[in-house]
Amino acid sequence: MTITVSPARIARSRATLEIKSYFRERDSLIFSFLFPIIMLGIFAVAFGGEDVGQDSGAPVDFARYFLPGMVASGIMLVSFQTLAIGLAVERDDGTLKRLRGTPMPPVSYFLGKVGMILVVGLSQIALLLAVAALAFGVELPSESAKWLTFAWCYVLGTAGGAVLGIAYSSVPRSAKSASAVVVGPLIILQFISGVFFVFSDLPSWLQNVASVFPLKWLAQGMRSVFLPDGFEDLEVSGSWQHGPTVLILSLWLIAGLVICVRTFRWQRRDGG
Amino acid sequence: MTAATSTAIRVRGLRKAYAGVPAVDGLDLDVAHGEVFALLGPNGAGKTTTVEILEGYRGRDAGEVAVLGADPARSGPAWRARIGIVLQSSAGLDEISVQELVQHFAGYFPDPRDPDEVIAAVGLEAKRATRARQLSGGQRRRLDVALGILGNPELLFLDEPTTGFDPEARRDFWALISSLAGGGTTIILTTHYLDEAEHLADRVGVIAAGRIVALDTPDRLGGRDQDQAIVRWTEDGRPRTERTATPTALIARLAARLGGEVPGLAVTRPTLEDVYLRLIGQPAETLEVVS
């Protein structure tokens, strides 16, 4: 048979289906899409009026200080958490096996996931920034250099989170345990990576542990975008460390890709 | 059509072991184009392993396998476009409607059937806009079949398609499968329901310990057509049973002896289930009484 169906067309169709599924599922809507926005609201209301960074010479209020952490967190939730839980469930309930039995090209499946994450992730960040600016009066950067930094942080963070999510999806033993197995470690990581706390306030051993994982670097990169320049001095290293950030996020991306290629399965372990 | 493709499925000496324990142990099988073939066997007999090797889900340790003239272990999307698979489990894609799912899956195939026609064929027209989550078990199974036949497959695998159906839904489902078979689709059916195999299949293969132990039409399987009849009646207040090749003569003798009407008279032939249980080494109740 020589007639073939364009993998690109199937990928578009997959992305549409994935986006529909994501937004129709109430759990994912609240716990990954709206979560950073809700958290920002809670922080802003709970600590409203308090300023952070007196030493920087240009202190900012809590809402602005926590915005970069919420942006970084949102990226991880949408890429890592959505894929790790989603694929664990799809593997467990036989969706992946069913797809494998059709002529759908595997590349279209993964491109569909990428499309879904881009649409969901960018709309989440747009909504988060809009809420921060309009509801809490957070001043957003106007320099194009800062938005360029934002762009590479977003791309590296999302790509890395996505491949690591796909890799991690093999860890939960069943769909039932997937949420707990994925969400638990991610919450811990958020606490030690400077998302919920001021990173420099953490004990140095905990900072060192966090520095192994990508979220710390992603959050720091986002701080360099959304905080005034004076805050660079308040970082543990006294620098935004863009070079090491690119390096470490890229290493995680490559490691994730290698693990994916080697371990990805269309069927449950007990399903042969 | 060349000789090489005249059979839909050709298997020779198939072997597959898990951790040294053979699951399929030298299995041979031929299924002709347009045939409805039922594969029966107890859990753990190698049925699922065999079917999953044919579907391309599992590799094999040894043997030749040709499905639609190609080796499933080495076949890509073009080959998958010619087969349809209805798996045992049917879950996932919960938030997508029947119409959306059928439309979406149609996009995978080079020459799909019309999605609306397929939805009508499986009787889900009234559930078009319903999300998969809200379908009943039977409706969900119909959706699975819709997705399985959407690509206009030459060969359709049905793995325990009617488990959990009520009797009426099962009859409707059989009619659907018969109409597909009537259209020339080759069908490989696995089932635990012997009446289903008897109703649908042209031939039945019984698998036990990784081999085909019997292979014939449902009415001849295991020498069933030559089996003796079982005659039951009541005499002296006790139930009596006799196995005989000449039931009419026996009944005539009984009628003479008991003076007319024979109390509690019943004449049965071994059912497909009796034969199946005997083949897989489980004593069938009715045969145990007489032997």
Coordinates of C-alpha atoms in Angstrom, one line a residue:
Chain A
M1 CA 0.0 0.0 0.0
T2 CA 1.5 3.3 -1.1
I3 CA -1.0 5.8 0.2
T4 CA 0.2 7.3 3.3
V5 CA -1.2 9.8 5.7
S6 CA 0.9 12.9 6.5
P7 CA 2.4 12.5 10.0
A8 CA 2.2 16.3 10.4
R9 CA -1.6 16.3 9.8
I10 CA -2.0 13.5 12.4
A11 CA 0.2 15.4 14.8
R12 CA -2.1 18.5 14.5
S13 CA -5.2 16.3 15.0
R14 CA -3.5 14.7 18.0
A15 CA -2.7 18.1 19.5
T16 CA -6.3 19.2 19.1
L17 CA -7.5 16.1 20.8
E18 CA -5.0 16.5 23.7
I19 CA -5.9 20.1 24.3
K20 CA -9.6 19.2 24.4
S21 CA -8.9 16.4 26.9
Y22 CA -6.7 18.7 29.0
F23 CA -9.3 21.4 29.4
R24 CA -12.2 19.1 29.8
E25 CA -10.5 17.3 32.7
R26 CA -11.3 19.3 35.8
D27 CA -8.4 17.9 37.8
S28 CA -5.8 19.0 35.3
L29 CA -7.5 22.4 34.9
I30 CA -7.3 23.2 38.6
F31 CA -4.1 21.4 39.7
S32 CA -1.8 22.3 36.8
F33 CA -3.4 25.1 34.8
L34 CA -4.8 27.3 37.5
F35 CA -2.6 26.2 40.3
P36 CA 0.2 28.8 39.9
I37 CA -2.4 31.6 39.5
I38 CA -4.2 30.5 42.6
M39 CA -0.9 30.3 44.5
L40 CA 0.1 33.8 43.3
G41 CA -3.2 35.1 44.5
I42 CA -2.8 33.5 47.9
F43 CA 0.7 34.9 48.4
A44 CA -0.2 38.3 47.2
V45 CA -3.2 38.5 49.6
A46 CA -1.5 36.8 52.6
F47 CA 1.7 38.9 52.4
G48 CA 0.3 41.9 50.6
G49 CA 2.1 45.1 51.6
E50 CA 5.3 43.4 52.8
D51 CA 8.3 44.2 50.7
V52 CA 11.2 41.9 49.8
G53 CA 14.8 42.8 49.1
Q54 CA 15.4 45.9 51.2
D55 CA 19.2 45.3 50.5
S56 CA 18.8 45.6 46.8
G57 CA 18.0 49.3 47.0
A58 CA 14.8 48.8 45.1
P59 CA 12.5 46.6 47.2
V60 CA 9.4 45.0 45.5
D61 CA 6.2 43.7 47.0
F62 CA 5.6 40.0 47.6
A63 CA 3.4 39.5 44.5
R64 CA 6.1 40.6 42.2
Y65 CA 8.8 38.7 44.1
F66 CA 6.9 35.4 43.8
L67 CA 5.8 35.9 40.2
P68 CA 9.0 34.3 38.7
G69 CA 8.7 31.3 41.0
M70 CA 5.1 30.8 39.9
V71 CA 6.0 31.1 36.2
A72 CA 8.8 28.5 36.7
S73 CA 6.4 26.3 38.7
G74 CA 3.7 26.6 36.1
I75 CA 6.2 25.5 33.4
M76 CA 7.1 22.3 35.4
L77 CA 3.4 21.6 36.2
V78 CA 2.3 21.8 32.6
S79 CA 5.3 20.0 31.0
F80 CA 6.6 17.5 33.6
Q81 CA 3.5 16.9 35.8
T82 CA 1.0 16.7 32.9
L83 CA 3.0 14.3 30.8
A84 CA 4.2 12.2 33.7
I85 CA 0.7 11.6 35.0
G86 CA -0.9 11.6 31.6
L87 CA 1.4 9.0 30.1
A88 CA 1.3 6.8 33.2
V89 CA -2.5 6.8 33.0
E90 CA -2.6 6.3 29.2
R91 CA -0.1 3.4 29.5
D92 CA -2.1 1.8 32.4
D93 CA -5.6 2.1 30.8
G94 CA -4.4 0.8 27.4
T95 CA -4.7 4.0 25.4
L96 CA -1.1 3.8 24.3
K97 CA -1.4 0.1 23.4
R98 CA -4.5 0.9 21.3
L99 CA -2.7 3.7 19.5
R100 CA 0.2 1.4 18.8
G101 CA -2.2 -1.0 17.0
T102 CA -3.1 1.7 14.5
P103 CA -1.1 3.2 11.7
M104 CA -0.6 6.4 13.7
P105 CA 3.1 7.3 13.5
P106 CA 4.7 7.5 17.0
V107 CA 6.3 10.9 16.0
S108 CA 2.8 12.3 15.6
Y109 CA 1.9 11.2 19.1
F110 CA 4.8 13.0 20.7
L111 CA 4.4 16.1 18.5
G112 CA 0.8 16.2 19.6
K113 CA 1.9 16.3 23.2
V114 CA 4.4 19.0 22.4
G115 CA 1.6 21.0 20.7
M116 CA -0.7 20.6 23.7
I117 CA 2.0 21.7 26.1
L118 CA 2.9 24.8 24.1
V119 CA -0.8 25.9 23.8
V120 CA -1.6 25.1 27.5
G121 CA 1.8 26.5 28.8
L122 CA 1.7 29.8 26.9
S123 CA -1.9 30.4 27.7
Q124 CA -1.2 29.7 31.4
I125 CA 1.7 32.1 31.5
A126 CA -0.3 34.8 29.6
L127 CA -3.1 34.4 32.2
L128 CA -0.6 34.4 35.1
L129 CA 1.1 37.6 33.9
A130 CA -2.2 39.3 33.2
V131 CA -3.5 38.5 36.7
A132 CA -0.2 39.7 38.2
A133 CA -0.3 43.0 36.3
L134 CA -4.0 43.8 36.4
A135 CA -5.0 42.4 39.8
F136 CA -1.8 42.9 41.8
G137 CA -0.2 45.8 40.0
V138 CA 3.0 43.9 39.2
E139 CA 5.3 45.9 36.8
L140 CA 6.3 43.6 33.9
P141 CA 9.7 44.1 32.1
S142 CA 9.8 46.2 29.0
E143 CA 13.3 45.5 27.7
S144 CA 13.5 43.0 24.8
A145 CA 16.7 41.5 26.3
K146 CA 14.6 40.3 29.4
W147 CA 12.0 38.8 27.1
L148 CA 14.7 37.0 25.2
T149 CA 15.9 35.5 28.5
F150 CA 12.3 34.6 29.2
A151 CA 12.1 32.9 25.8
W152 CA 15.1 30.6 26.2
C153 CA 14.2 29.8 29.8
Y154 CA 10.7 28.9 28.7
V155 CA 11.9 26.7 25.8
L156 CA 14.6 24.9 27.8
G157 CA 12.4 24.5 30.8
T158 CA 9.4 23.2 28.9
A159 CA 11.4 20.9 26.7
G160 CA 13.3 19.5 29.6
G161 CA 10.2 19.1 31.7
A162 CA 8.4 17.4 28.9
V163 CA 11.1 14.7 28.2
L164 CA 11.7 14.2 31.9
G165 CA 7.9 13.8 32.4
I166 CA 7.8 11.2 29.6
A167 CA 10.7 9.4 31.2
Y168 CA 9.3 9.6 34.7
S169 CA 5.9 8.3 33.5
S170 CA 7.4 4.8 33.8
V171 CA 7.9 5.1 37.5
P172 CA 4.3 5.0 38.8
R173 CA 3.1 1.3 38.8
S174 CA -0.4 2.2 38.0
A175 CA -2.7 5.0 37.0
K176 CA -4.0 5.1 40.6
S177 CA -0.7 5.9 42.1
A178 CA 0.5 8.2 39.4
S179 CA -0.7 11.5 40.9
A180 CA 0.9 10.8 44.3
V181 CA 4.1 9.5 42.8
V182 CA 4.4 12.6 40.5
V183 CA 3.0 15.4 42.6
G184 CA 4.8 14.5 45.9
P185 CA 8.4 14.9 44.6
L186 CA 7.4 18.0 42.6
I187 CA 6.0 19.7 45.7
I188 CA 9.2 19.0 47.6
L189 CA 11.2 20.3 44.7
Q190 CA 9.2 23.5 44.6
F191 CA 9.9 24.1 48.3
I192 CA 13.6 23.7 48.0
S193 CA 14.0 25.5 44.7
G194 CA 13.1 29.0 45.8
V195 CA 9.6 28.9 44.4
F196 CA 7.7 29.3 47.7
F197 CA 10.6 30.6 49.9
V198 CA 13.4 33.1 49.2
F199 CA 16.1 30.8 48.0
S200 CA 19.0 32.5 49.8
D201 CA 17.1 31.9 53.1
L202 CA 17.4 28.1 52.8
P203 CA 20.4 26.3 54.5
S204 CA 23.3 25.9 52.1
W205 CA 23.1 22.1 52.0
L206 CA 19.5 22.3 50.8
Q207 CA 20.5 24.9 48.3
N208 CA 23.2 22.4 47.0
V209 CA 20.6 19.6 46.7
A210 CA 18.2 21.9 44.8
S211 CA 21.0 23.0 42.5
V212 CA 21.2 19.5 41.1
F213 CA 17.6 19.8 39.7
P214 CA 16.3 22.0 36.9
L215 CA 13.6 23.9 38.8
K216 CA 16.1 25.9 40.9
W217 CA 17.8 27.1 37.7
L218 CA 14.5 27.8 35.9
A219 CA 13.2 29.9 38.9
Q220 CA 16.5 31.8 39.0
G221 CA 16.3 32.5 35.3
M222 CA 12.8 33.8 35.6
R223 CA 13.9 36.0 38.6
S224 CA 16.4 37.6 36.2
V225 CA 13.5 38.4 33.9
F226 CA 10.9 39.7 36.3
L227 CA 12.9 41.2 39.2
P228 CA 14.8 44.6 39.1
D229 CA 18.5 44.3 38.3
G230 CA 19.4 45.2 41.9
F231 CA 18.2 41.7 43.0
E232 CA 21.1 40.0 41.2
D233 CA 23.3 40.9 44.3
L234 CA 20.8 39.0 46.5
E235 CA 21.4 35.7 44.7
V236 CA 23.5 33.2 46.6
S237 CA 26.2 33.4 43.9
G238 CA 25.7 37.2 43.5
S239 CA 24.9 36.5 39.8
W240 CA 22.0 35.4 37.6
Q241 CA 24.3 32.7 36.3
H242 CA 22.8 32.5 32.8
G243 CA 25.7 30.4 31.5
P244 CA 25.4 27.6 34.1
T245 CA 21.5 27.8 33.8
V246 CA 21.7 27.1 30.0
L247 CA 24.2 24.3 30.7
I248 CA 22.3 22.5 33.4
L249 CA 18.9 22.8 31.8
S250 CA 20.4 21.5 28.5
L251 CA 22.0 18.6 30.4
W252 CA 18.7 17.6 31.9
L253 CA 17.1 17.9 28.5
I254 CA 19.6 15.6 26.9
A255 CA 19.5 13.1 29.8
G256 CA 15.7 13.1 29.6
L257 CA 15.8 12.4 25.9
V258 CA 18.2 9.5 26.3
I259 CA 16.1 8.0 29.1
C260 CA 12.9 8.4 27.0
V261 CA 14.4 6.7 23.9
R262 CA 15.7 3.8 26.0
T263 CA 12.8 3.2 28.3
F264 CA 9.6 4.4 26.6
R265 CA 7.0 1.6 26.5
W266 CA 3.7 1.5 24.8
Q267 CA 2.4 -1.2 27.2
R268 CA 2.3 -1.8 30.9
R269 CA 5.2 -3.8 32.3
D270 CA 3.0 -6.8 33.0
G271 CA 1.4 -6.4 29.6
G272 CA 4.7 -7.7 27.9
Chain B
M1 CA -3.6 -12.9 -5.6
T2 CA -0.4 -15.1 -5.3
A3 CA -0.1 -18.3 -3.4
A4 CA 1.9 -16.6 -0.7
T5 CA -1.0 -14.3 0.2
S6 CA -3.8 -16.8 -0.2
T7 CA -4.0 -17.3 3.6
A8 CA -4.7 -14.4 5.8
I9 CA -2.6 -15.9 8.6
R10 CA 0.1 -18.6 8.4
V11 CA 2.0 -19.7 11.5
R12 CA 4.5 -22.5 11.7
G13 CA 6.4 -23.7 14.8
L14 CA 5.7 -20.6 16.8
R15 CA 7.5 -20.5 20.2
K16 CA 7.6 -17.9 22.9
A17 CA 8.8 -18.4 26.5
Y18 CA 8.7 -16.1 29.5
A19 CA 11.7 -16.6 31.8
G20 CA 12.3 -20.0 30.4
V21 CA 8.7 -21.1 30.8
P22 CA 7.1 -21.8 27.3
A23 CA 3.8 -20.0 26.8
V24 CA 3.5 -20.9 23.1
D25 CA 5.2 -24.2 22.3
G26 CA 5.4 -25.1 18.6
L27 CA 2.0 -23.7 17.4
D28 CA 0.9 -24.1 13.7
L29 CA -2.1 -22.3 12.3
D30 CA -3.7 -21.3 9.0
V31 CA -6.6 -18.9 8.6
A32 CA -8.1 -18.4 5.2
H33 CA -9.1 -15.0 3.8
G34 CA -12.7 -14.2 4.7
E35 CA -12.8 -16.8 7.5
V36 CA -14.2 -16.2 11.0
F37 CA -11.8 -18.1 13.3
A38 CA -12.4 -18.5 17.0
L39 CA -9.4 -19.2 19.3
L40 CA -10.5 -20.9 22.5
G41 CA -8.4 -21.8 25.5
P42 CA -8.2 -21.5 29.3
N43 CA -6.3 -18.5 30.8
G44 CA -2.6 -19.2 30.6
A45 CA -2.8 -21.6 27.6
G46 CA -1.0 -19.1 25.4
K47 CA -4.0 -17.6 23.7
T48 CA -3.2 -14.0 24.4
T49 CA 0.5 -14.4 23.7
T50 CA -0.3 -16.0 20.3
V51 CA -2.8 -13.2 19.3
E52 CA -0.5 -10.5 20.5
I53 CA 2.3 -11.9 18.4
L54 CA -0.1 -11.9 15.4
E55 CA -1.1 -8.3 16.1
G56 CA 2.6 -7.2 16.3
Y57 CA 2.6 -6.3 20.0
R58 CA 5.0 -9.1 21.0
G59 CA 8.1 -10.6 19.6
R60 CA 8.7 -14.4 19.3
D61 CA 11.5 -16.7 20.1
A62 CA 11.1 -19.0 17.1
G63 CA 8.8 -19.9 14.2
E64 CA 7.4 -18.4 11.0
V65 CA 4.5 -15.9 11.2
A66 CA 2.9 -14.3 8.2
V67 CA -0.1 -12.0 8.7
L68 CA -1.5 -10.6 5.5
G69 CA 1.7 -11.8 3.9
A70 CA 4.0 -9.9 6.2
D71 CA 5.9 -10.5 9.4
P72 CA 4.1 -8.6 12.2
A73 CA 7.3 -8.1 14.1
R74 CA 8.8 -6.2 11.2
S75 CA 5.7 -4.4 9.9
G76 CA 5.0 -0.7 10.0
P77 CA 2.1 1.7 9.6
A78 CA 1.2 0.5 6.1
W79 CA 0.6 -3.0 7.4
R80 CA -1.3 -1.7 10.5
A81 CA -3.6 0.2 8.2
R82 CA -4.8 -3.2 6.9
I83 CA -5.7 -4.7 10.2
G84 CA -8.1 -3.7 13.0
I85 CA -7.6 -4.6 16.6
V86 CA -10.2 -4.5 19.3
L87 CA -8.4 -5.0 22.6
Q88 CA -9.8 -6.6 25.7
S89 CA -9.7 -3.5 27.8
S90 CA -11.5 -0.4 26.8
A91 CA -10.7 2.7 28.8
G92 CA -9.1 6.1 28.3
L93 CA -9.9 9.1 26.2
D94 CA -12.8 9.6 28.6
E95 CA -13.5 13.3 27.9
I96 CA -13.8 12.9 24.1
S97 CA -17.2 12.3 22.4
V98 CA -18.1 9.4 20.2
Q99 CA -18.2 11.6 17.1
E100 CA -14.9 13.3 17.9
L101 CA -13.1 10.0 18.6
V102 CA -14.3 8.2 15.4
Q103 CA -13.6 11.3 13.3
H104 CA -10.1 11.6 14.9
F105 CA -9.1 7.9 14.5
A106 CA -10.4 8.0 10.9
G107 CA -7.5 10.4 10.2
Y108 CA -4.9 7.7 11.0
F109 CA -6.0 5.6 8.0
P110 CA -5.2 6.1 4.3
D111 CA -8.6 4.8 3.2
P112 CA -11.0 5.0 6.2
R113 CA -14.7 4.2 6.2
D114 CA -17.1 7.0 6.5
P115 CA -17.2 7.9 10.2
D116 CA -21.0 8.5 10.2
E117 CA -21.6 5.1 8.6
V118 CA -19.4 3.4 11.1
I119 CA -21.2 5.1 14.1
A120 CA -24.5 3.9 12.6
A121 CA -23.1 0.4 12.0
V122 CA -22.3 -0.1 15.7
G123 CA -25.6 1.5 16.7
L124 CA -24.2 4.5 18.5
E125 CA -26.1 7.2 16.5
A126 CA -28.0 8.4 19.5
K127 CA -24.7 8.7 21.5
R128 CA -22.8 10.7 18.9
A129 CA -22.3 13.7 21.2
T130 CA -21.8 11.6 24.4
R131 CA -18.3 11.6 26.0
A132 CA -16.7 8.1 26.3
R133 CA -16.9 8.5 30.1
Q134 CA -20.7 8.5 30.1
L135 CA -21.1 5.4 27.9
S136 CA -22.3 2.1 29.4
G137 CA -20.0 -0.9 29.2
G138 CA -21.7 -2.3 26.1
Q139 CA -21.7 1.1 24.4
R140 CA -18.1 1.5 25.1
R141 CA -17.4 -1.9 23.5
R142 CA -19.3 -0.8 20.4
L143 CA -17.1 2.3 20.3
D144 CA -14.0 0.0 20.4
V145 CA -15.4 -2.0 17.5
A146 CA -16.2 1.2 15.6
L147 CA -12.5 2.3 16.0
G148 CA -11.4 -1.2 15.1
I149 CA -13.3 -1.4 11.8
L150 CA -12.8 2.3 10.9
G151 CA -9.8 1.6 8.7
N152 CA -11.7 -0.8 6.6
P153 CA -9.4 -3.7 7.7
E154 CA -8.9 -6.9 5.8
L155 CA -8.3 -8.6 9.1
L156 CA -10.0 -7.8 12.4
F157 CA -8.9 -9.1 15.8
L158 CA -11.6 -9.2 18.5
D159 CA -10.3 -10.0 22.0
E160 CA -13.2 -11.2 24.2
P161 CA -15.5 -8.6 22.6
T162 CA -18.7 -9.3 24.6
T163 CA -17.5 -9.8 28.1
G164 CA -19.9 -8.0 30.4
F165 CA -22.7 -7.8 27.8
D166 CA -26.3 -8.6 28.6
P167 CA -27.8 -11.3 26.4
E168 CA -29.6 -8.8 24.2
A169 CA -26.5 -6.7 23.6
R170 CA -24.6 -9.8 22.8
R171 CA -27.1 -10.8 20.1
D172 CA -26.9 -7.3 18.6
F173 CA -23.2 -7.5 18.6
W174 CA -23.2 -10.9 16.9
A175 CA -25.3 -9.5 14.2
L176 CA -22.8 -6.7 13.7
I177 CA -19.9 -9.2 13.5
S178 CA -21.8 -11.4 11.1
S179 CA -22.4 -8.5 8.8
L180 CA -18.7 -7.7 8.8
A181 CA -17.9 -11.3 8.0
G182 CA -20.5 -11.2 5.3
G183 CA -18.6 -8.3 3.8
G184 CA -15.5 -10.4 3.5
T185 CA -13.5 -9.3 6.6
T186 CA -11.3 -12.0 8.1
I187 CA -12.0 -12.2 11.8
I188 CA -9.9 -13.7 14.6
L189 CA -12.0 -14.0 17.7
T190 CA -11.0 -15.0 21.2
T191 CA -13.8 -15.6 23.6
H192 CA -14.7 -17.5 26.8
Y193 CA -18.3 -17.9 25.6
L194 CA -18.6 -21.2 23.7
D195 CA -22.0 -20.2 22.4
E196 CA -20.4 -17.1 20.9
A197 CA -17.8 -19.2 19.1
E198 CA -20.5 -21.6 17.9
H199 CA -22.6 -18.8 16.6
L200 CA -20.0 -16.8 14.8
A201 CA -17.0 -19.0 13.9
D202 CA -16.5 -20.9 10.7
R203 CA -13.7 -22.8 12.5
V204 CA -12.7 -23.2 16.1
G205 CA -9.1 -23.8 17.4
V206 CA -8.6 -25.0 20.9
I207 CA -5.3 -24.0 22.5
A208 CA -3.8 -25.8 25.5
A209 CA -0.3 -25.7 26.9
G210 CA 0.9 -23.5 24.0
R211 CA -0.3 -25.7 21.1
I212 CA -3.5 -26.2 19.0
V213 CA -5.0 -29.4 20.4
A214 CA -8.2 -29.4 18.2
L215 CA -9.2 -27.6 15.1
D216 CA -12.5 -28.0 13.2
T217 CA -15.9 -26.5 12.5
P218 CA -17.9 -25.9 15.7
D219 CA -20.2 -28.8 15.0
R220 CA -17.4 -31.3 14.3
L221 CA -14.9 -30.1 16.9
G222 CA -13.3 -33.0 18.9
G223 CA -15.5 -35.6 17.0
R224 CA -18.6 -34.0 18.4
D225 CA -20.7 -35.0 15.4
Q226 CA -19.9 -38.7 16.1
D227 CA -20.4 -38.4 19.8
Q228 CA -23.0 -40.6 21.4
A229 CA -26.3 -39.1 22.6
I230 CA -27.1 -39.0 26.3
V231 CA -30.5 -40.2 27.2
R232 CA -31.9 -39.3 30.7
W233 CA -35.1 -40.6 32.3
T234 CA -36.6 -41.5 35.7
E235 CA -37.2 -45.1 36.6
D236 CA -38.2 -46.5 40.0
G237 CA -38.0 -43.0 41.4
R238 CA -34.3 -42.7 40.5
P239 CA -32.7 -40.6 37.7
R240 CA -31.1 -42.8 35.0
T241 CA -28.6 -41.9 32.3
E242 CA -27.4 -43.9 29.3
R243 CA -25.0 -43.1 26.5
T244 CA -25.9 -44.5 23.2
A245 CA -25.4 -44.4 19.4
T246 CA -29.0 -45.3 18.8
P247 CA -31.2 -43.1 21.1
T248 CA -34.4 -43.7 19.1
A249 CA -34.1 -47.5 19.6
L250 CA -33.4 -47.0 23.3
I251 CA -36.4 -44.8 23.8
A252 CA -38.6 -47.3 22.0
R253 CA -37.4 -50.0 24.4
L254 CA -38.0 -47.7 27.3
A255 CA -41.5 -46.8 26.1
A256 CA -42.4 -50.5 25.8
R257 CA -40.9 -51.3 29.2
L258 CA -42.4 -48.3 31.1
G259 CA -45.8 -48.6 29.3
G260 CA -46.0 -45.5 27.2
E261 CA -44.8 -42.1 28.3
V262 CA -41.2 -42.2 29.7
P263 CA -41.0 -40.0 32.9
G264 CA -38.4 -37.2 32.8
L265 CA -37.2 -38.1 29.3
A266 CA -34.4 -35.9 27.8
V267 CA -32.0 -36.6 24.9
T268 CA -28.9 -34.4 24.6
R269 CA -25.8 -34.4 22.5
P270 CA -22.5 -33.1 24.1
T271 CA -22.5 -29.3 23.8
L272 CA -19.5 -27.4 22.4
E273 CA -18.7 -26.6 26.0
D274 CA -18.6 -30.3 27.0
V275 CA -16.2 -31.0 24.1
Y276 CA -14.1 -28.0 24.9
L277 CA -13.8 -29.0 28.6
R278 CA -12.8 -32.5 27.6
L279 CA -10.2 -31.2 25.2
I280 CA -8.5 -28.9 27.8
G281 CA -8.6 -31.8 30.3
Q282 CA -11.4 -30.6 32.6
P283 CA -14.0 -33.3 33.2
A284 CA -17.3 -32.2 31.9
E285 CA -20.1 -32.9 34.3
T286 CA -22.5 -34.7 31.9
L287 CA -19.9 -37.1 30.7
E288 CA -18.7 -37.9 34.1
V289 CA -22.1 -39.2 35.1
V290 CA -22.1 -41.9 32.3
S291 CA -18.4 -42.9 32.2

